[in-house]
Protein backbone atom coordinates (compact mmCIF):
# COMPACT_ATOMS: atom_id res chain seq x y z
CA UNK A 1 0.00 0.00 0.00
CA UNK A 2 2.86 2.37 0.83
CA UNK A 3 4.56 1.63 -2.49
CA UNK A 4 1.34 2.28 -4.39
CA UNK A 5 0.86 5.59 -2.58
CA UNK A 6 4.47 6.55 -3.34
CA UNK A 7 4.02 5.85 -7.04
CA UNK A 8 1.07 8.24 -7.05
CA UNK A 9 3.23 10.84 -5.23
CA UNK A 10 0.88 10.85 -2.25
CA UNK A 11 2.06 11.95 1.16
CA UNK A 12 -0.32 9.59 2.96
CA UNK A 13 -1.52 6.02 2.42
CA UNK A 14 -5.30 6.01 1.93
CA UNK A 15 -7.96 3.32 1.99
CA UNK A 16 -7.76 3.04 -1.80
CA UNK A 17 -4.13 1.89 -1.61
CA UNK A 18 -4.91 -0.63 1.13
CA UNK A 19 -7.76 -2.12 -0.91
CA UNK A 20 -5.58 -2.36 -4.02
CA UNK A 21 -2.84 -4.01 -1.96
CA UNK A 22 -5.31 -6.62 -0.67
CA UNK A 23 -6.60 -7.24 -4.21
CA UNK A 24 -3.08 -7.73 -5.52
CA UNK A 25 -2.32 -10.17 -2.73
CA UNK A 26 -5.53 -12.16 -3.29
CA UNK A 27 -5.87 -12.12 -7.08
CA UNK A 28 -2.63 -10.71 -8.52
CA UNK A 29 -1.93 -7.75 -10.75
CA UNK A 30 -4.56 -6.40 -13.11
CA UNK A 31 -4.10 -7.68 -16.66
CA UNK A 32 -6.02 -5.11 -18.68
CA UNK A 33 -4.12 -6.22 -21.77
CA UNK A 34 -5.77 -9.66 -21.47
CA UNK A 35 -9.18 -9.07 -23.02
CA UNK A 36 -12.00 -11.57 -22.59
CA UNK A 37 -14.04 -12.62 -25.61
CA UNK A 38 -17.77 -11.95 -25.39
CA UNK A 39 -18.65 -15.51 -24.38
CA UNK A 40 -16.15 -15.62 -21.51
CA UNK A 41 -17.03 -12.08 -20.44
CA UNK A 42 -20.68 -13.08 -20.13
CA UNK A 43 -19.83 -16.17 -18.07
CA UNK A 44 -17.52 -14.22 -15.73
CA UNK A 45 -20.04 -11.39 -15.29
CA UNK A 46 -22.83 -13.76 -14.25
CA UNK A 47 -20.43 -15.83 -12.12
CA UNK A 48 -19.16 -12.87 -10.10
CA UNK A 49 -22.65 -11.34 -9.82
CA UNK A 50 -23.83 -14.62 -8.31
CA UNK A 51 -21.09 -14.52 -5.67
CA UNK A 52 -21.87 -10.90 -4.85
CA UNK A 53 -25.66 -11.18 -4.53
CA UNK A 54 -25.49 -14.29 -2.33
CA UNK A 55 -22.93 -12.59 -0.08
CA UNK A 56 -25.13 -9.53 0.33
CA UNK A 57 -28.45 -11.30 0.98
CA UNK A 58 -26.96 -13.86 3.41
CA UNK A 59 -26.89 -12.26 6.88
CA UNK A 60 -23.83 -14.13 8.20
CA UNK A 61 -21.71 -13.71 5.04
CA UNK A 62 -18.84 -11.27 4.52
CA UNK A 63 -20.06 -8.21 2.67
CA UNK A 64 -18.95 -7.19 -0.80
CA UNK A 65 -16.24 -4.56 -1.24
CA UNK A 66 -15.82 -4.81 -5.00
CA UNK A 67 -16.86 -6.91 -8.01
CA UNK A 68 -14.59 -6.98 -11.06
CA UNK A 69 -14.39 -8.74 -14.40
CA UNK A 70 -10.92 -7.35 -15.12
CA UNK A 71 -8.51 -10.33 -15.34
CA UNK A 72 -5.84 -10.49 -12.64
CA UNK A 73 -2.79 -12.63 -12.10
CA UNK A 74 -2.25 -15.82 -14.05
CA UNK A 75 -5.73 -17.34 -13.76
CA UNK A 76 -8.35 -15.00 -12.25
CA UNK A 77 -10.69 -13.78 -15.00
CA UNK A 78 -12.76 -11.89 -12.45
CA UNK A 79 -13.24 -11.76 -8.71
CA UNK A 80 -15.51 -10.61 -5.92
CA UNK A 81 -13.71 -9.06 -2.94
CA UNK A 82 -15.51 -9.83 0.32
CA UNK A 83 -14.38 -8.27 3.58
CA UNK A 84 -15.74 -8.74 7.13
CA UNK A 85 -17.34 -5.69 8.72
CA UNK A 86 -15.05 -6.06 11.73
CA UNK A 87 -11.97 -8.04 12.74
CA UNK A 88 -12.91 -11.63 13.51
CA UNK A 89 -10.79 -14.41 14.97
CA UNK A 90 -13.46 -17.10 15.35
CA UNK A 91 -16.17 -18.35 13.03
CA UNK A 92 -19.45 -19.99 14.01
CA UNK A 93 -21.23 -22.75 12.12
CA UNK A 94 -23.72 -20.36 10.50
CA UNK A 95 -20.88 -18.18 9.21
CA UNK A 96 -19.13 -21.18 7.67
CA UNK A 97 -22.33 -22.25 5.91
CA UNK A 98 -22.73 -18.66 4.67
CA UNK A 99 -19.21 -18.89 3.24
CA UNK A 100 -20.17 -22.12 1.46
CA UNK A 101 -23.28 -20.46 0.01
CA UNK A 102 -21.24 -17.50 -1.24
CA UNK A 103 -18.72 -19.81 -2.89
CA UNK A 104 -21.53 -21.73 -4.63
CA UNK A 105 -23.10 -18.52 -5.91
CA UNK A 106 -20.87 -18.28 -8.98
CA UNK A 107 -21.50 -21.78 -10.30
CA UNK A 108 -25.23 -21.47 -9.50
CA UNK A 109 -25.51 -18.18 -11.43
CA UNK A 110 -23.94 -19.79 -14.50
CA UNK A 111 -26.46 -22.63 -14.40
CA UNK A 112 -29.50 -20.44 -13.68
CA UNK A 113 -28.84 -17.59 -16.11
CA UNK A 114 -26.72 -19.15 -18.84
CA UNK A 115 -27.99 -22.72 -18.69
CA UNK A 116 -24.49 -24.20 -18.81
CA UNK A 117 -21.61 -24.53 -16.36
CA UNK A 118 -17.92 -23.80 -16.92
CA UNK A 119 -14.59 -24.67 -15.31
CA UNK A 120 -14.56 -21.29 -13.56
CA UNK A 121 -16.01 -22.67 -10.33
CA UNK A 122 -13.28 -25.26 -9.73
CA UNK A 123 -11.55 -23.40 -6.92
CA UNK A 124 -14.88 -22.34 -5.39
CA UNK A 125 -16.05 -25.95 -5.14
CA UNK A 126 -12.73 -27.04 -3.65
CA UNK A 127 -12.93 -24.38 -0.95
CA UNK A 128 -16.59 -25.14 -0.18
CA UNK A 129 -15.77 -28.84 0.16
CA UNK A 130 -12.84 -28.08 2.47
CA UNK A 131 -15.04 -25.94 4.74
CA UNK A 132 -17.63 -28.69 5.17
CA UNK A 133 -14.91 -31.29 5.64
CA UNK A 134 -13.34 -29.21 8.41
CA UNK A 135 -16.72 -28.75 10.11
CA UNK A 136 -17.04 -32.54 10.35
CA UNK A 137 -13.48 -33.65 10.91
CA UNK A 138 -11.86 -30.86 12.93
CA UNK A 139 -14.42 -28.54 14.54
CA UNK A 140 -17.03 -31.05 15.79
CA UNK A 141 -19.88 -29.06 14.26
CA UNK A 142 -21.97 -31.95 12.92
CA UNK A 143 -23.60 -35.14 14.15
CA UNK A 144 -21.57 -37.26 11.73
CA UNK A 145 -18.64 -37.68 14.09
CA UNK A 146 -19.93 -35.73 17.07
CA UNK A 147 -17.06 -34.23 19.05
CA UNK A 148 -14.47 -36.62 17.62
CA UNK A 149 -11.56 -35.05 15.78
CA UNK A 150 -10.99 -37.23 12.73
CA UNK A 151 -8.12 -35.41 11.12
CA UNK A 152 -5.03 -34.13 12.87
CA UNK A 153 -2.11 -32.31 11.36
CA UNK A 154 1.33 -32.90 12.83
CA UNK A 155 4.11 -30.33 12.97
CA UNK A 156 6.31 -32.60 10.92
CA UNK A 157 6.80 -31.20 7.45
CA UNK A 158 6.74 -33.94 4.85
CA UNK A 159 7.08 -33.58 1.10
CA UNK A 160 5.79 -30.02 0.85
CA UNK A 161 2.76 -30.56 3.12
CA UNK A 162 1.84 -31.45 6.66
CA UNK A 163 1.60 -35.15 7.49
CA UNK A 164 -1.95 -36.20 8.35
CA UNK A 165 -3.08 -39.06 10.55
CA UNK A 166 -6.15 -41.17 9.85
CA UNK A 167 -7.47 -43.39 12.62
CA UNK A 168 -11.16 -43.90 11.85
CA UNK A 169 -13.19 -46.54 10.03
CA UNK A 170 -14.06 -46.75 6.36
CA UNK A 171 -17.74 -46.68 7.37
CA UNK A 172 -17.26 -43.32 9.07
CA UNK A 173 -15.38 -42.04 6.03
CA UNK A 174 -18.38 -42.98 3.89
CA UNK A 175 -20.66 -41.07 6.27
CA UNK A 176 -18.39 -38.03 6.06
CA UNK A 177 -18.40 -38.19 2.25
CA UNK A 178 -22.18 -38.57 2.21
CA UNK A 179 -22.65 -35.59 4.55
CA UNK A 180 -20.42 -33.33 2.45
CA UNK A 181 -22.07 -34.38 -0.83
CA UNK A 182 -25.63 -34.01 0.51
CA UNK A 183 -24.92 -30.69 2.21
CA UNK A 184 -23.37 -29.25 -0.94
CA UNK A 185 -26.44 -30.32 -2.91
CA UNK A 186 -28.80 -28.78 -0.32
CA UNK A 187 -26.91 -25.49 -0.18
CA UNK A 188 -26.62 -25.37 -3.99
CA UNK A 189 -30.39 -25.78 -4.34
CA UNK A 190 -30.95 -22.99 -1.80
CA UNK A 191 -28.49 -20.71 -3.59
CA UNK A 192 -30.11 -21.31 -7.00
CA UNK A 193 -33.56 -20.52 -5.61
CA UNK A 194 -32.22 -17.32 -4.04
CA UNK A 195 -30.61 -16.20 -7.29
CA UNK A 196 -33.83 -16.83 -9.20
CA UNK A 197 -35.63 -14.58 -6.72
CA UNK A 198 -33.04 -11.84 -7.24
CA UNK A 199 -32.76 -12.29 -11.01
CA UNK A 200 -33.49 -8.59 -11.79
CA UNK A 201 -30.53 -7.62 -9.59
CA UNK A 202 -28.26 -10.13 -11.32
CA UNK A 203 -29.25 -8.89 -14.78
CA UNK A 204 -28.66 -5.26 -13.79
CA UNK A 205 -25.28 -6.12 -12.29
CA UNK A 206 -24.22 -7.96 -15.43
CA UNK A 207 -25.30 -4.99 -17.55
CA UNK A 208 -23.22 -2.58 -15.45
CA UNK A 209 -20.22 -4.93 -15.34
CA UNK A 210 -20.27 -5.09 -19.14
CA UNK A 211 -20.16 -1.30 -19.22
CA UNK A 212 -17.80 -0.46 -16.33
CA UNK A 213 -16.01 -3.78 -15.61
CA UNK A 214 -15.90 -2.89 -11.88
CA UNK A 215 -18.75 -2.33 -9.40
CA UNK A 216 -18.28 -1.21 -5.80
CA UNK A 217 -20.02 -3.07 -2.98
CA UNK A 218 -22.14 -0.03 -2.23
CA UNK A 219 -23.67 -0.22 -5.71
CA UNK A 220 -24.49 -3.91 -5.22
CA UNK A 221 -26.32 -3.07 -1.98
CA UNK A 222 -28.11 -0.22 -3.73
CA UNK A 223 -29.41 -2.51 -6.49
CA UNK A 224 -30.62 -5.06 -3.93
CA UNK A 225 -32.34 -2.35 -1.89
CA UNK A 226 -34.08 -1.00 -5.00
CA UNK A 227 -35.34 -4.50 -5.78
CA UNK A 228 -36.51 -5.27 -2.25
CA UNK A 229 -38.16 -1.86 -1.70
CA UNK A 230 -39.61 -0.82 -5.06
CA UNK A 231 -41.17 2.65 -5.31
CA UNK A 232 -44.78 2.09 -6.21
CA UNK A 233 -45.63 5.45 -7.69
CA UNK A 234 -49.15 4.45 -8.63
CA UNK A 235 -49.95 3.44 -5.06
CA UNK A 236 -48.49 6.66 -3.70
CA UNK A 237 -50.42 8.72 -6.21
CA UNK A 238 -53.57 6.87 -5.25
CA UNK A 239 -53.00 7.44 -1.53
CA UNK A 240 -52.25 11.13 -2.06
CA UNK A 241 -55.26 11.79 -4.26
Coordinates of C-alpha atoms in Angstrom, one line a residue:
X1 CA 0.0 0.0 0.0
X2 CA 2.9 2.4 0.8
X3 CA 4.6 1.6 -2.5
X4 CA 1.3 2.3 -4.4
X5 CA 0.9 5.6 -2.6
X6 CA 4.5 6.5 -3.3
X7 CA 4.0 5.8 -7.0
X8 CA 1.1 8.2 -7.0
X9 CA 3.2 10.8 -5.2
X10 CA 0.9 10.8 -2.3
X11 CA 2.1 11.9 1.2
X12 CA -0.3 9.6 3.0
X13 CA -1.5 6.0 2.4
X14 CA -5.3 6.0 1.9
X15 CA -8.0 3.3 2.0
X16 CA -7.8 3.0 -1.8
X17 CA -4.1 1.9 -1.6
X18 CA -4.9 -0.6 1.1
X19 CA -7.8 -2.1 -0.9
X20 CA -5.6 -2.4 -4.0
X21 CA -2.8 -4.0 -2.0
X22 CA -5.3 -6.6 -0.7
X23 CA -6.6 -7.2 -4.2
X24 CA -3.1 -7.7 -5.5
X25 CA -2.3 -10.2 -2.7
X26 CA -5.5 -12.2 -3.3
X27 CA -5.9 -12.1 -7.1
X28 CA -2.6 -10.7 -8.5
X29 CA -1.9 -7.7 -10.8
X30 CA -4.6 -6.4 -13.1
X31 CA -4.1 -7.7 -16.7
X32 CA -6.0 -5.1 -18.7
X33 CA -4.1 -6.2 -21.8
X34 CA -5.8 -9.7 -21.5
X35 CA -9.2 -9.1 -23.0
X36 CA -12.0 -11.6 -22.6
X37 CA -14.0 -12.6 -25.6
X38 CA -17.8 -11.9 -25.4
X39 CA -18.7 -15.5 -24.4
X40 CA -16.1 -15.6 -21.5
X41 CA -17.0 -12.1 -20.4
X42 CA -20.7 -13.1 -20.1
X43 CA -19.8 -16.2 -18.1
X44 CA -17.5 -14.2 -15.7
X45 CA -20.0 -11.4 -15.3
X46 CA -22.8 -13.8 -14.3
X47 CA -20.4 -15.8 -12.1
X48 CA -19.2 -12.9 -10.1
X49 CA -22.6 -11.3 -9.8
X50 CA -23.8 -14.6 -8.3
X51 CA -21.1 -14.5 -5.7
X52 CA -21.9 -10.9 -4.8
X53 CA -25.7 -11.2 -4.5
X54 CA -25.5 -14.3 -2.3
X55 CA -22.9 -12.6 -0.1
X56 CA -25.1 -9.5 0.3
X57 CA -28.5 -11.3 1.0
X58 CA -27.0 -13.9 3.4
X59 CA -26.9 -12.3 6.9
X60 CA -23.8 -14.1 8.2
X61 CA -21.7 -13.7 5.0
X62 CA -18.8 -11.3 4.5
X63 CA -20.1 -8.2 2.7
X64 CA -19.0 -7.2 -0.8
X65 CA -16.2 -4.6 -1.2
X66 CA -15.8 -4.8 -5.0
X67 CA -16.9 -6.9 -8.0
X68 CA -14.6 -7.0 -11.1
X69 CA -14.4 -8.7 -14.4
X70 CA -10.9 -7.3 -15.1
X71 CA -8.5 -10.3 -15.3
X72 CA -5.8 -10.5 -12.6
X73 CA -2.8 -12.6 -12.1
X74 CA -2.3 -15.8 -14.0
X75 CA -5.7 -17.3 -13.8
X76 CA -8.3 -15.0 -12.3
X77 CA -10.7 -13.8 -15.0
X78 CA -12.8 -11.9 -12.5
X79 CA -13.2 -11.8 -8.7
X80 CA -15.5 -10.6 -5.9
X81 CA -13.7 -9.1 -2.9
X82 CA -15.5 -9.8 0.3
X83 CA -14.4 -8.3 3.6
X84 CA -15.7 -8.7 7.1
X85 CA -17.3 -5.7 8.7
X86 CA -15.1 -6.1 11.7
X87 CA -12.0 -8.0 12.7
X88 CA -12.9 -11.6 13.5
X89 CA -10.8 -14.4 15.0
X90 CA -13.5 -17.1 15.4
X91 CA -16.2 -18.3 13.0
X92 CA -19.4 -20.0 14.0
X93 CA -21.2 -22.7 12.1
X94 CA -23.7 -20.4 10.5
X95 CA -20.9 -18.2 9.2
X96 CA -19.1 -21.2 7.7
X97 CA -22.3 -22.2 5.9
X98 CA -22.7 -18.7 4.7
X99 CA -19.2 -18.9 3.2
X100 CA -20.2 -22.1 1.5
X101 CA -23.3 -20.5 0.0
X102 CA -21.2 -17.5 -1.2
X103 CA -18.7 -19.8 -2.9
X104 CA -21.5 -21.7 -4.6
X105 CA -23.1 -18.5 -5.9
X106 CA -20.9 -18.3 -9.0
X107 CA -21.5 -21.8 -10.3
X108 CA -25.2 -21.5 -9.5
X109 CA -25.5 -18.2 -11.4
X110 CA -23.9 -19.8 -14.5
X111 CA -26.5 -22.6 -14.4
X112 CA -29.5 -20.4 -13.7
X113 CA -28.8 -17.6 -16.1
X114 CA -26.7 -19.2 -18.8
X115 CA -28.0 -22.7 -18.7
X116 CA -24.5 -24.2 -18.8
X117 CA -21.6 -24.5 -16.4
X118 CA -17.9 -23.8 -16.9
X119 CA -14.6 -24.7 -15.3
X120 CA -14.6 -21.3 -13.6
X121 CA -16.0 -22.7 -10.3
X122 CA -13.3 -25.3 -9.7
X123 CA -11.5 -23.4 -6.9
X124 CA -14.9 -22.3 -5.4
X125 CA -16.0 -26.0 -5.1
X126 CA -12.7 -27.0 -3.6
X127 CA -12.9 -24.4 -0.9
X128 CA -16.6 -25.1 -0.2
X129 CA -15.8 -28.8 0.2
X130 CA -12.8 -28.1 2.5
X131 CA -15.0 -25.9 4.7
X132 CA -17.6 -28.7 5.2
X133 CA -14.9 -31.3 5.6
X134 CA -13.3 -29.2 8.4
X135 CA -16.7 -28.8 10.1
X136 CA -17.0 -32.5 10.3
X137 CA -13.5 -33.7 10.9
X138 CA -11.9 -30.9 12.9
X139 CA -14.4 -28.5 14.5
X140 CA -17.0 -31.0 15.8
X141 CA -19.9 -29.1 14.3
X142 CA -22.0 -32.0 12.9
X143 CA -23.6 -35.1 14.1
X144 CA -21.6 -37.3 11.7
X145 CA -18.6 -37.7 14.1
X146 CA -19.9 -35.7 17.1
X147 CA -17.1 -34.2 19.1
X148 CA -14.5 -36.6 17.6
X149 CA -11.6 -35.1 15.8
X150 CA -11.0 -37.2 12.7
X151 CA -8.1 -35.4 11.1
X152 CA -5.0 -34.1 12.9
X153 CA -2.1 -32.3 11.4
X154 CA 1.3 -32.9 12.8
X155 CA 4.1 -30.3 13.0
X156 CA 6.3 -32.6 10.9
X157 CA 6.8 -31.2 7.5
X158 CA 6.7 -33.9 4.8
X159 CA 7.1 -33.6 1.1
X160 CA 5.8 -30.0 0.8
X161 CA 2.8 -30.6 3.1
X162 CA 1.8 -31.5 6.7
X163 CA 1.6 -35.2 7.5
X164 CA -2.0 -36.2 8.3
X165 CA -3.1 -39.1 10.5
X166 CA -6.1 -41.2 9.8
X167 CA -7.5 -43.4 12.6
X168 CA -11.2 -43.9 11.9
X169 CA -13.2 -46.5 10.0
X170 CA -14.1 -46.7 6.4
X171 CA -17.7 -46.7 7.4
X172 CA -17.3 -43.3 9.1
X173 CA -15.4 -42.0 6.0
X174 CA -18.4 -43.0 3.9
X175 CA -20.7 -41.1 6.3
X176 CA -18.4 -38.0 6.1
X177 CA -18.4 -38.2 2.3
X178 CA -22.2 -38.6 2.2
X179 CA -22.7 -35.6 4.5
X180 CA -20.4 -33.3 2.4
X181 CA -22.1 -34.4 -0.8
X182 CA -25.6 -34.0 0.5
X183 CA -24.9 -30.7 2.2
X184 CA -23.4 -29.2 -0.9
X185 CA -26.4 -30.3 -2.9
X186 CA -28.8 -28.8 -0.3
X187 CA -26.9 -25.5 -0.2
X188 CA -26.6 -25.4 -4.0
X189 CA -30.4 -25.8 -4.3
X190 CA -31.0 -23.0 -1.8
X191 CA -28.5 -20.7 -3.6
X192 CA -30.1 -21.3 -7.0
X193 CA -33.6 -20.5 -5.6
X194 CA -32.2 -17.3 -4.0
X195 CA -30.6 -16.2 -7.3
X196 CA -33.8 -16.8 -9.2
X197 CA -35.6 -14.6 -6.7
X198 CA -33.0 -11.8 -7.2
X199 CA -32.8 -12.3 -11.0
X200 CA -33.5 -8.6 -11.8
X201 CA -30.5 -7.6 -9.6
X202 CA -28.3 -10.1 -11.3
X203 CA -29.2 -8.9 -14.8
X204 CA -28.7 -5.3 -13.8
X205 CA -25.3 -6.1 -12.3
X206 CA -24.2 -8.0 -15.4
X207 CA -25.3 -5.0 -17.5
X208 CA -23.2 -2.6 -15.4
X209 CA -20.2 -4.9 -15.3
X210 CA -20.3 -5.1 -19.1
X211 CA -20.2 -1.3 -19.2
X212 CA -17.8 -0.5 -16.3
X213 CA -16.0 -3.8 -15.6
X214 CA -15.9 -2.9 -11.9
X215 CA -18.7 -2.3 -9.4
X216 CA -18.3 -1.2 -5.8
X217 CA -20.0 -3.1 -3.0
X218 CA -22.1 0.0 -2.2
X219 CA -23.7 -0.2 -5.7
X220 CA -24.5 -3.9 -5.2
X221 CA -26.3 -3.1 -2.0
X222 CA -28.1 -0.2 -3.7
X223 CA -29.4 -2.5 -6.5
X224 CA -30.6 -5.1 -3.9
X225 CA -32.3 -2.3 -1.9
X226 CA -34.1 -1.0 -5.0
X227 CA -35.3 -4.5 -5.8
X228 CA -36.5 -5.3 -2.2
X229 CA -38.2 -1.9 -1.7
X230 CA -39.6 -0.8 -5.1
X231 CA -41.2 2.6 -5.3
X232 CA -44.8 2.1 -6.2
X233 CA -45.6 5.5 -7.7
X234 CA -49.2 4.5 -8.6
X235 CA -50.0 3.4 -5.1
X236 CA -48.5 6.7 -3.7
X237 CA -50.4 8.7 -6.2
X238 CA -53.6 6.9 -5.3
X239 CA -53.0 7.4 -1.5
X240 CA -52.2 11.1 -2.1
X241 CA -55.3 11.8 -4.3

